[in-house]
Structure formats: structure tokens, C-alpha cells
mmCIF file of C-alpha atoms in Angstrom:
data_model
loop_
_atom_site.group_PDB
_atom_site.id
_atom_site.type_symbol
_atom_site.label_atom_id
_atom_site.label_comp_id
_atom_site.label_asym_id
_atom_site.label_seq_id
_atom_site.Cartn_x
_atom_site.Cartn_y
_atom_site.Cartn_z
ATOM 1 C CA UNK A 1 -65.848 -96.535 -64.749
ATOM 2 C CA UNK A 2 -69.840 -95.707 -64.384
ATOM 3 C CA UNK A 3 -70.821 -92.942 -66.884
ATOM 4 C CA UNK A 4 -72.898 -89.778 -65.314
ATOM 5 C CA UNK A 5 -76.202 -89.778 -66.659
ATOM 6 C CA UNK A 6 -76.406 -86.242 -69.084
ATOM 7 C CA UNK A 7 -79.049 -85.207 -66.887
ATOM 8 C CA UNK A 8 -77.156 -84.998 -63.699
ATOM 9 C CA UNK A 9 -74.399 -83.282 -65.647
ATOM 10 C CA UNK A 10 -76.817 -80.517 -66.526
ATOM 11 C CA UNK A 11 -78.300 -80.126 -63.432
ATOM 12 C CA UNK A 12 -74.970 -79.897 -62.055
ATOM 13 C CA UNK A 13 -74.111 -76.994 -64.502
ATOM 14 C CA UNK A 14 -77.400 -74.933 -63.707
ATOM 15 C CA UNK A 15 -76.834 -75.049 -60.229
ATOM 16 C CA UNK A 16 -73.350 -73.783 -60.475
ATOM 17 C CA UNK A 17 -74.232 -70.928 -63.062
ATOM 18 C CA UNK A 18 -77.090 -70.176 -60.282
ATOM 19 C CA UNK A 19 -74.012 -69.435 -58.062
ATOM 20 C CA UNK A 20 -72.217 -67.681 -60.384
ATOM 21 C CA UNK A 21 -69.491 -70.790 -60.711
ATOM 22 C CA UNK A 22 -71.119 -71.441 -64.404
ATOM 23 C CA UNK A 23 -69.315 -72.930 -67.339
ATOM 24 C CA UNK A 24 -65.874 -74.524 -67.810
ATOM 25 C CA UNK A 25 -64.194 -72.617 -64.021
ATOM 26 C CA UNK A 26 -62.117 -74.706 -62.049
ATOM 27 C CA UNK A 27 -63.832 -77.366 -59.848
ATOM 28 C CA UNK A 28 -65.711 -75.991 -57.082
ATOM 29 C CA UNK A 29 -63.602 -77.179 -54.650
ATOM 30 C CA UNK A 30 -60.558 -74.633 -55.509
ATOM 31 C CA UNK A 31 -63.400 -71.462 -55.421
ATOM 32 C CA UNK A 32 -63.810 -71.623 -51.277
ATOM 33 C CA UNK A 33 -59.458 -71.558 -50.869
ATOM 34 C CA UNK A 34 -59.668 -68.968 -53.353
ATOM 35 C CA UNK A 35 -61.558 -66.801 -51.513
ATOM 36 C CA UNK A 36 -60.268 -66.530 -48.531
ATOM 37 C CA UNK A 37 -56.683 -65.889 -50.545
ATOM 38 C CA UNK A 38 -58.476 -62.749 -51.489
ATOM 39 C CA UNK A 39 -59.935 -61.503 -48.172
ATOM 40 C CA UNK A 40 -56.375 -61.995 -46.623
ATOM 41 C CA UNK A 41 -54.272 -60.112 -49.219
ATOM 42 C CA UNK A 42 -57.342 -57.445 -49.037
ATOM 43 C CA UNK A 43 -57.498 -57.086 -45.313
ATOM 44 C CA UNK A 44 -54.528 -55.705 -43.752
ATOM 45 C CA UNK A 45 -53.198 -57.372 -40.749
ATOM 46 C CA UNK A 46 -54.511 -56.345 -37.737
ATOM 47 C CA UNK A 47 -52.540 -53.916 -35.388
ATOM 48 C CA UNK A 48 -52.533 -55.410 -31.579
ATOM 49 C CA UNK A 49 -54.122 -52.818 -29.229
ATOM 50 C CA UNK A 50 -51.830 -50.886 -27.092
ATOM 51 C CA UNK A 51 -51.109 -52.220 -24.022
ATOM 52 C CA UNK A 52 -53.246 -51.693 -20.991
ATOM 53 C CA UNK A 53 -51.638 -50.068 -17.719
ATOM 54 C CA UNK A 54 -49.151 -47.704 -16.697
ATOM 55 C CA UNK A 55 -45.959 -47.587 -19.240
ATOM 56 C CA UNK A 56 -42.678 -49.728 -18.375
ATOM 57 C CA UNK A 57 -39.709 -48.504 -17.103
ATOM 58 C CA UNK A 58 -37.233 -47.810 -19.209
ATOM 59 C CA UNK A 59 -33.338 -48.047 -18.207
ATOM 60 C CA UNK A 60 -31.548 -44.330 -17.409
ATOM 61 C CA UNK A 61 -28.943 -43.559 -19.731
ATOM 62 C CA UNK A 62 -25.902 -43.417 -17.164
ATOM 63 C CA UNK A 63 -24.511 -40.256 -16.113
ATOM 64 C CA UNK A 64 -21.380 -38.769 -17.632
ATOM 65 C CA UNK A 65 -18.555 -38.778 -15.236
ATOM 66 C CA UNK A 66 -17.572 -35.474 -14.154
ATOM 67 C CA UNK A 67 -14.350 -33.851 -15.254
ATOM 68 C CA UNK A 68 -11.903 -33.967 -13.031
ATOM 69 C CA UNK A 69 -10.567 -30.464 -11.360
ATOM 70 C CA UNK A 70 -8.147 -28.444 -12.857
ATOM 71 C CA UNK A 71 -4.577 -28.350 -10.704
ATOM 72 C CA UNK A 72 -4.228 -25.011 -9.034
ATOM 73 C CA UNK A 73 -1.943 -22.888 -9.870
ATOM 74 C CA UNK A 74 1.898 -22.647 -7.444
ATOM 75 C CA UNK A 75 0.564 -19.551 -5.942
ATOM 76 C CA UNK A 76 -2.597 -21.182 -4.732
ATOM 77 C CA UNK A 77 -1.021 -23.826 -3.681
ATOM 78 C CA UNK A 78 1.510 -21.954 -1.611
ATOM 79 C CA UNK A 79 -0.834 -19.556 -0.106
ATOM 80 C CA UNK A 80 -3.408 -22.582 0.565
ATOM 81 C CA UNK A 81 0.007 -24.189 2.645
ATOM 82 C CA UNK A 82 1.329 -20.717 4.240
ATOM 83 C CA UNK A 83 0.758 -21.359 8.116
ATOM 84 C CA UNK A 84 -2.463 -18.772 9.319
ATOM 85 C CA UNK A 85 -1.462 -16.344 11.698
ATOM 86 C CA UNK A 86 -2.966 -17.338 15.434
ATOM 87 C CA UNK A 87 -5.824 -15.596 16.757
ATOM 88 C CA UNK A 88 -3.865 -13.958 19.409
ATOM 89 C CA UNK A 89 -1.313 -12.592 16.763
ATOM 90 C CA UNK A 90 -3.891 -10.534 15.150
ATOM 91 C CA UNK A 91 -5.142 -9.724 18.491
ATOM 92 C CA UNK A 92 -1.544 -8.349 18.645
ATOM 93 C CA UNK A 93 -1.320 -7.186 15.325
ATOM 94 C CA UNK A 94 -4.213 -4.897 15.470
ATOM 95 C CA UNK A 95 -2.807 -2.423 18.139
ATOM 96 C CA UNK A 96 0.838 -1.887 15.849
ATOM 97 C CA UNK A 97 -1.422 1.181 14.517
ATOM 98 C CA UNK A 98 -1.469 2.679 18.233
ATOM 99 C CA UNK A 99 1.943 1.490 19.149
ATOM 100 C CA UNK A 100 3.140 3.004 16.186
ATOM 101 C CA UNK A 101 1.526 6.423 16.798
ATOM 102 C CA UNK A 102 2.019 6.325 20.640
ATOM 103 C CA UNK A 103 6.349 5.655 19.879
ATOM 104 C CA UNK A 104 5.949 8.768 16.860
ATOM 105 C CA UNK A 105 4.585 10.951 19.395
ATOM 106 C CA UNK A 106 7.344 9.443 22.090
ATOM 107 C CA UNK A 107 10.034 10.905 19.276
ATOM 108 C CA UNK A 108 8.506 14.294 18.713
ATOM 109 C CA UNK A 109 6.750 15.056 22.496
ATOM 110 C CA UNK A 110 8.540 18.556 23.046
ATOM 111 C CA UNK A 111 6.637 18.457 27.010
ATOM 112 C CA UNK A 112 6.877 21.718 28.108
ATOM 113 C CA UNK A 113 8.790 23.412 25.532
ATOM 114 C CA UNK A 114 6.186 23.037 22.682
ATOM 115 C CA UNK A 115 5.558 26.679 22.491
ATOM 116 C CA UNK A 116 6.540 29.264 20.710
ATOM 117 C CA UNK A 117 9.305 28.540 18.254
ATOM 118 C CA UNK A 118 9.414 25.094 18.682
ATOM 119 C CA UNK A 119 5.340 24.757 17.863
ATOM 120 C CA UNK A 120 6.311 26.233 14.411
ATOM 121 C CA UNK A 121 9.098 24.657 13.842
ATOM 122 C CA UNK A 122 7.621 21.133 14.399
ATOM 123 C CA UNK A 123 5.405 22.005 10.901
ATOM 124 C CA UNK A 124 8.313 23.444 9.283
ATOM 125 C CA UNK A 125 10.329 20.177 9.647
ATOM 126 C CA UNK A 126 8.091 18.448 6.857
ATOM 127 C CA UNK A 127 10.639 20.506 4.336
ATOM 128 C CA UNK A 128 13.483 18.482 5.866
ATOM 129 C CA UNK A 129 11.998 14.782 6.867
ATOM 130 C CA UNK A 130 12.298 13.279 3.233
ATOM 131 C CA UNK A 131 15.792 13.810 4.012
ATOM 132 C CA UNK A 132 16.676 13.724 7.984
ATOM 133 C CA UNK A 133 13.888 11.099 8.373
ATOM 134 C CA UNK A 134 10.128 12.004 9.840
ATOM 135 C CA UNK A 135 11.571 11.412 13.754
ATOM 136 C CA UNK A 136 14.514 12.980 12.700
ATOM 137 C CA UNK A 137 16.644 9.404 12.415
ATOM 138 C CA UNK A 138 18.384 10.321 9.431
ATOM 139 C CA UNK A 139 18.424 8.597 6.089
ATOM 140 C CA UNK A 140 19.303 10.453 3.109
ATOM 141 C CA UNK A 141 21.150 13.539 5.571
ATOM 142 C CA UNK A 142 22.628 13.219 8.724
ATOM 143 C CA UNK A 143 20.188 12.223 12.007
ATOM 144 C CA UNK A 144 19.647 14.462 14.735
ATOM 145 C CA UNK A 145 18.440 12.307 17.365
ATOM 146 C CA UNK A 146 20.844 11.609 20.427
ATOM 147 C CA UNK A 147 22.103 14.388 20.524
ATOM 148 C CA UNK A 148 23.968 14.078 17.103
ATOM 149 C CA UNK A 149 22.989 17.250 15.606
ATOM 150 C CA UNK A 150 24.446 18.834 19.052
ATOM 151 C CA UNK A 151 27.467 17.628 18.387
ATOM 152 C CA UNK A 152 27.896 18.966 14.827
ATOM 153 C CA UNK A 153 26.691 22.234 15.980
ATOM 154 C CA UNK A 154 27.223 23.116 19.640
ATOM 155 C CA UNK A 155 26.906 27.080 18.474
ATOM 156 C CA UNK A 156 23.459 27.534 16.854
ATOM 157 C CA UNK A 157 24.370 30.427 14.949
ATOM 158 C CA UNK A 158 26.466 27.432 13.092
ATOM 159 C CA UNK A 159 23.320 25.557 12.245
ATOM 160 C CA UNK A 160 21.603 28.711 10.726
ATOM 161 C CA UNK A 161 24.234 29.773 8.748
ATOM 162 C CA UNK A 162 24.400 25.925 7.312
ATOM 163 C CA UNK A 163 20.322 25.633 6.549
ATOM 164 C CA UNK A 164 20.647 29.395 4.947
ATOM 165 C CA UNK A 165 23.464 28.344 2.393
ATOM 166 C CA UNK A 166 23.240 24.809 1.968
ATOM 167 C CA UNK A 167 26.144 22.719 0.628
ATOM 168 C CA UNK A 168 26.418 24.377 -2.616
ATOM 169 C CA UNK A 169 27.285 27.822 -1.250
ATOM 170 C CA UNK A 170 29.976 25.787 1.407
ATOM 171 C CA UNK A 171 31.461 24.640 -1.885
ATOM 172 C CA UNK A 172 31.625 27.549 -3.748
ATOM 173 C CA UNK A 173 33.272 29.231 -0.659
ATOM 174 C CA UNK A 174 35.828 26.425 -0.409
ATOM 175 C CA UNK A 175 34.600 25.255 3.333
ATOM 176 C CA UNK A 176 35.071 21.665 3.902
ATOM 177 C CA UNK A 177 34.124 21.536 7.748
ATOM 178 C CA UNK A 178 30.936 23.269 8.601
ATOM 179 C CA UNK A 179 30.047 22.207 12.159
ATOM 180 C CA UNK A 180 32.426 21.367 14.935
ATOM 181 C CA UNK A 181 35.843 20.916 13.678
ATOM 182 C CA UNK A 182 36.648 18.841 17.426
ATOM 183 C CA UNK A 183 32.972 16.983 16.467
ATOM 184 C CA UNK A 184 33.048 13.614 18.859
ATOM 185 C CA UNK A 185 33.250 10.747 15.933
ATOM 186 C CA UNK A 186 35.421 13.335 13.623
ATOM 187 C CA UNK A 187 33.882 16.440 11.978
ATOM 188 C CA UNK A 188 31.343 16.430 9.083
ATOM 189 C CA UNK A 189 32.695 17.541 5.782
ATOM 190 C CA UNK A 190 30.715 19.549 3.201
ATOM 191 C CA UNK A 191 29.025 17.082 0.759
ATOM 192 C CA UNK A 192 30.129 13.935 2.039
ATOM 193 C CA UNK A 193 26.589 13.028 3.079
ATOM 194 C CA UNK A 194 24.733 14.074 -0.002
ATOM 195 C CA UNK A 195 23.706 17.897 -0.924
ATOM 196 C CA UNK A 196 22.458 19.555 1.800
ATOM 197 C CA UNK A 197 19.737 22.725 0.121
ATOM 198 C CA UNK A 198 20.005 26.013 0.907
ATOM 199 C CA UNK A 199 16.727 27.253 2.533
ATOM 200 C CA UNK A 200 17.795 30.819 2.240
ATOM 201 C CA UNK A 201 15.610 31.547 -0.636
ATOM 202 C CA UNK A 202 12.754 29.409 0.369
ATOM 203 C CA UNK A 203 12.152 30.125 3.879
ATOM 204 C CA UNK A 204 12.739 33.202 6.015
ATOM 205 C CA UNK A 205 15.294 33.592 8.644
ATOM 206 C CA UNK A 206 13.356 33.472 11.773
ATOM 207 C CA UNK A 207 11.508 30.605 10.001
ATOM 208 C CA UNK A 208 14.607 28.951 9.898
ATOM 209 C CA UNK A 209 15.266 29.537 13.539
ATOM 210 C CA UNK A 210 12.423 27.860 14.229
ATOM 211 C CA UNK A 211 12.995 24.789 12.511
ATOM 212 C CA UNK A 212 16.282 24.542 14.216
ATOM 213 C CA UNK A 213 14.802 25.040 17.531
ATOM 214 C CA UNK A 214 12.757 21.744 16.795
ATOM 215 C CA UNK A 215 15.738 20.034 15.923
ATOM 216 C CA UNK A 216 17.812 20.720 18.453
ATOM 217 C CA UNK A 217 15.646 20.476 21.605
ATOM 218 C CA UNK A 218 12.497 18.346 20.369
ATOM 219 C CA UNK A 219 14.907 15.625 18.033
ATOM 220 C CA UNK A 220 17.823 16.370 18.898
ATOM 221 C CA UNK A 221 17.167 16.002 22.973
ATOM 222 C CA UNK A 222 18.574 19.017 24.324
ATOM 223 C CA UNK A 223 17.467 19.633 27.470
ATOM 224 C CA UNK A 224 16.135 23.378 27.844
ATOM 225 C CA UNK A 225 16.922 23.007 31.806
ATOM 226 C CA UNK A 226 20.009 21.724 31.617
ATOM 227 C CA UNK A 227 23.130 24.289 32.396
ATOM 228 C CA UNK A 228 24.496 23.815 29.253
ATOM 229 C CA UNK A 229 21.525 24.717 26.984
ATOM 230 C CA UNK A 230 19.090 27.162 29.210
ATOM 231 C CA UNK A 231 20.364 30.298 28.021
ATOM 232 C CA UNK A 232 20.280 29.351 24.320
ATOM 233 C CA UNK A 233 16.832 28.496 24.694
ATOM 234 C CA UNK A 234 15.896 31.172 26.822
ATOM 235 C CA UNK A 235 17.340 33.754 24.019
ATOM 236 C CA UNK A 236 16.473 31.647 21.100
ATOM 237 C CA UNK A 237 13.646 28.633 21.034
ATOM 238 C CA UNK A 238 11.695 29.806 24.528
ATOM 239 C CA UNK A 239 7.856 31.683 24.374
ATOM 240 C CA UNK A 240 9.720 34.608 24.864
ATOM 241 C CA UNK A 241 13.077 34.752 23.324
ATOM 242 C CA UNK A 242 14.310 38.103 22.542
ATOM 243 C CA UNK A 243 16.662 36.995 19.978
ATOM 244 C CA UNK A 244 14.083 35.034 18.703
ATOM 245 C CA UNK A 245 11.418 37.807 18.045
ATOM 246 C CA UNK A 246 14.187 40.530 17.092
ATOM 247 C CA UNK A 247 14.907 38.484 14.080
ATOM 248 C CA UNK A 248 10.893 37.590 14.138
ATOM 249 C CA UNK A 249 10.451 41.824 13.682
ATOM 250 C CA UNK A 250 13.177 42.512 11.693
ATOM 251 C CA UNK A 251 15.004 44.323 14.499
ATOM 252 C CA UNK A 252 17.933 41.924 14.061
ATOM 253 C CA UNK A 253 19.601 40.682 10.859
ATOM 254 C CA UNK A 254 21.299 37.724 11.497
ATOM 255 C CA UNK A 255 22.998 38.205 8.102
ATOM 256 C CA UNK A 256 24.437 41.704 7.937
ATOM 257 C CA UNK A 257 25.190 41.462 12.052
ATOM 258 C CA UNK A 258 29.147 42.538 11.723
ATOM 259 C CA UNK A 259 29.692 42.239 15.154
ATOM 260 C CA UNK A 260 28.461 40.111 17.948
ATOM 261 C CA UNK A 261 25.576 41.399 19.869
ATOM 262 C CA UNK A 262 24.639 40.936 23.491
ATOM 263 C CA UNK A 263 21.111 40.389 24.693
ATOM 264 C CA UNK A 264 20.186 40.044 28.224
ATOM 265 C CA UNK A 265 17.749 37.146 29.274
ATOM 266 C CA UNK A 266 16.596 36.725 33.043
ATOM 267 C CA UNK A 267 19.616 38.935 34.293
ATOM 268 C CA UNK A 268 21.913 36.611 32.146
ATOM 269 C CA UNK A 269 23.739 37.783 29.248
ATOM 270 C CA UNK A 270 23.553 36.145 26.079
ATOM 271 C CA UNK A 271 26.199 36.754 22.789
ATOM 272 C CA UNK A 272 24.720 35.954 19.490
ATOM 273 C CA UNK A 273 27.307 35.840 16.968
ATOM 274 C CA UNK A 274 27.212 37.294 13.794
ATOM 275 C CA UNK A 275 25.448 34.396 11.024
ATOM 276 C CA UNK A 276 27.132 36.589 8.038
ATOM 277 C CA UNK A 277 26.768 37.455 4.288
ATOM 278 C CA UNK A 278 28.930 33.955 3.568
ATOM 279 C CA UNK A 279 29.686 30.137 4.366
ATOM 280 C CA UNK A 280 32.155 30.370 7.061
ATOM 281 C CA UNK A 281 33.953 27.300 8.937
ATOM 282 C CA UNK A 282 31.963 26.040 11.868
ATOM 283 C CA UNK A 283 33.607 26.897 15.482
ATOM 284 C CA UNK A 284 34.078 24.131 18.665
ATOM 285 C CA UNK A 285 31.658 24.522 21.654
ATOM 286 C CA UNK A 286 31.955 26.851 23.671
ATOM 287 C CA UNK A 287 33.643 24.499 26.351
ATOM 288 C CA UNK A 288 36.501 23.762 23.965
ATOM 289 C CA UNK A 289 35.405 20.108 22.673
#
């Protein structure tokens, strides 16, 4: 192996103190990989620019499915399945309100004989309705239409004496027939249809004649022309009954009458008997039914 000359040895060791690689420091050949060891681990890496251009797309999250409905309840479901009434049928439907009013006033039309007594009596009937029924068709008491209330009481004076006292008072006296004894369909007993009240203390007597007026000839269908009922309604229920407006003024008092009292209407004579100061059996028409 050839020896380096000293000379070259120190020349080589000046040059490398000149670059700062003096003395006994590894070979020069390690200082260059050494160096760029340092400027890595000192340089962070380098962040990549954003990208350029409009952002991707990114995927939708997917929608939630939607509950599903709650069941409705039986009475939806029934009233979503009842059949719809047809047009026509509420066409139909719609004129029951005038139907209804046209029939009530069909009931309670007095025609000509709406005067007088009757006109009254027609108000005073509300006190009996809830009990006889609004057209006088009965329910709780006895109807008076079709002539039924005729039949029980073919003498009015019966009828007044019955409203005055009421059921109670029939009782107490012991009278178990109060109307027609010979009544068509067998007589009405006291009490058997419910209590009857006595309107004595509540309304006054020719009040009460009124009211019977409207029962006989406007619900009960008597006919004011007819040869049977003209005089009673000439005397009693007419625009100008004299028996009427004597008990009206007080002249006559149906009550303490002992004995029966003539009146004379349009040339005819008329006997009103005595009502009296207690219940009293009811008497047959005047025909003998």
C-alpha cells in the first residue's frame, strides 16, 4: 500500500478546517447525507394545496321512513262506512221543518171558530200539553183528538167540574166514574190514567171554560155547525156566548148554581146545569148513550 506524502495529509486537513470539517470528524463523505437528515426532520412535510374547482358531491344520508298511520278508532271507521244520505234525500229532508209546522197547524186550525173563547183557550192549553200531548194526542192523560174527549164528556158542565177538582178531590169524594158512565170503549175511572190536577186554585173559572172550549171543538173536532153541538157553542165557546161572559162577569157562578139555569141563544133555549161545590158522578149524553 503507497504511503500519502505528510504534505498532502496537511493540506488535506487545512482545507477541511477551512470548511469547518477540521480535525478527527467523520470522513467527508458522511457530512453531505448528514445534512440533508437534518433539513428533513427540520422541515415539516409539506401540506398539498386544496383542490382546485367546485367541491364534490357528497352522498345524501337516506331519508327516514315515515311512520306508518295510526288505526282509527271503531267509530271512525263506522261513520267513514255509514252509507251518505242521497242528494235528493236532503232535498227532502230539508222541508220536514215546514211539513212539520204546516201538519201542527192542520191539528190546532180552529177555521172559523178561533174567536173568542177558543182564541184564549188555545194559550191556556200549554198548562195541559205536558200531559194531553201539544196536539192534544194524549200521552201521560187521556187524548182528546177524534172526538175522544166527546165521548168522556158529552155534557160540558162534566168537563168543568173535572178540570176544577182534579182527581184528588174525585177521590176524596169516593167518585170512581167521572165522565160518561155509557162512554163508547167503557167509562174512564178516577185515577186509572195517572193524577189528573185540579186547576181550581190555579186558574179561574171562565178561564177554565175556555180551555175546554179549545179542547172540545179545536182538538177534540166538534163541529160548532153540527145539530148536535151548535147550541153548546153558541151558549158556551162562540164570540158571543152568554153563558160564557156571565161566568166571564161574575154574573154566574158555576159553583154555587143550585139549580139549573136557562139561557136563551138565537131564540133557542139553552140549560146549563149546576157545576157544584163537589166531585159529582159524570151523567150520559143527552141522547141516552
Amino acid at each position: 500500500m503507497t504511503e500519502i506524502p505528510e504534505h498532502l495529509l496537511k493540506r488535506s486537513r487545512e482545507r477541511r478546517d477551512a470548511i469547518g470539517q477540521g480535525g478527527d470528524a467523520a470522513p467527508a463523505a458522511d457530512a453531505p447525507a448528514t445534512a440533508v437528515e437534518k433539513s428533513a426532520s427540520a422541515t415539516p412535510a409539506a401540506t398539498p394545496p386544496p383542490p382546485s374547482g367546485p367541491a364534490g358531491r357528497t352522498a345524501s344520508a337516506e331519508p327516514t321512513a315515515p311512520k306508518p298511520p295510526k288505526p282509527d278508532p271503531h267509530y271512525v271507521v263506522a261513520a267513514k262506512q255509514r252509507r251518505k244520505v242521497p242528494f235528493w234525500a236532503m232535498a227532502t229532508l230539508s222541508l220536514m221543518p215546514v211539513w212539520a209546522f204546516v201538519y201542527l197547524r192542520a191539528l190546532t186550525d180552529g177555521g172559523e171558530v178561533s174567536e173568542g173563547p177558543l182564541a184564549a183557550g188555545a194559550e191556556i192549553y200549554s198548562n195541559c200539553a205536558s200531559c194531553h200531548g201539544g196536539g192534544g194526542g194524549g200521552g201521560v192523560g187521556y187524548a182528546f183528538t177524534e172526538g175522544e174527549v166527546l165521548k168522556t164528556f158529552p155534557n160540558i158542565e162534566d168537563q168543568v167540574r173535572y178540570v176544577y177538582y182534579g182527581t184528588e178531590q174525585y177521590n176524596l169524594a169516593g167518585v170512581e166514574i167521572y165522565g160518561n158512565p155509557n162512554r163508547e170503549g167503557g167509562p174512564h175511572l178516577t185515577g186509572v190514567q195517572g193524577v189528573m190536577p185540579g186547576f181550581g186554585g190555579q186558574l179561574s173559572a171562565y178561564e177554565i171554560v175556555e180551555v175546554i172550549c179549545h179542547e172540545r171543538y179545536t182538538l177534540g173536532g166538534a163541529d160548532p155547525t153540527s145539530e148536535e153541538y151548535a147550541a153548546e157553542y153558541e151558549a158556551w165557546c162562540s164570540g158571543e156566548a152568554p153563558v160564557f161572559e156571565a161566568v166571564e162577569s161574575g154574573e154566574l157562578d158555576l159553583l154555587a148554581l143550585e139549580e139549573a139555569e136557562e139561557f136563551d141563544v138565537n131564540g133557542d133555549t139553552v140549560i146549563v146545569v149546576p157545576v157544584g161545590p163537589a166531585p159529582v158522578a159524570g151523567r150520559p149524553g143527552t141522547s141516552g148513550e
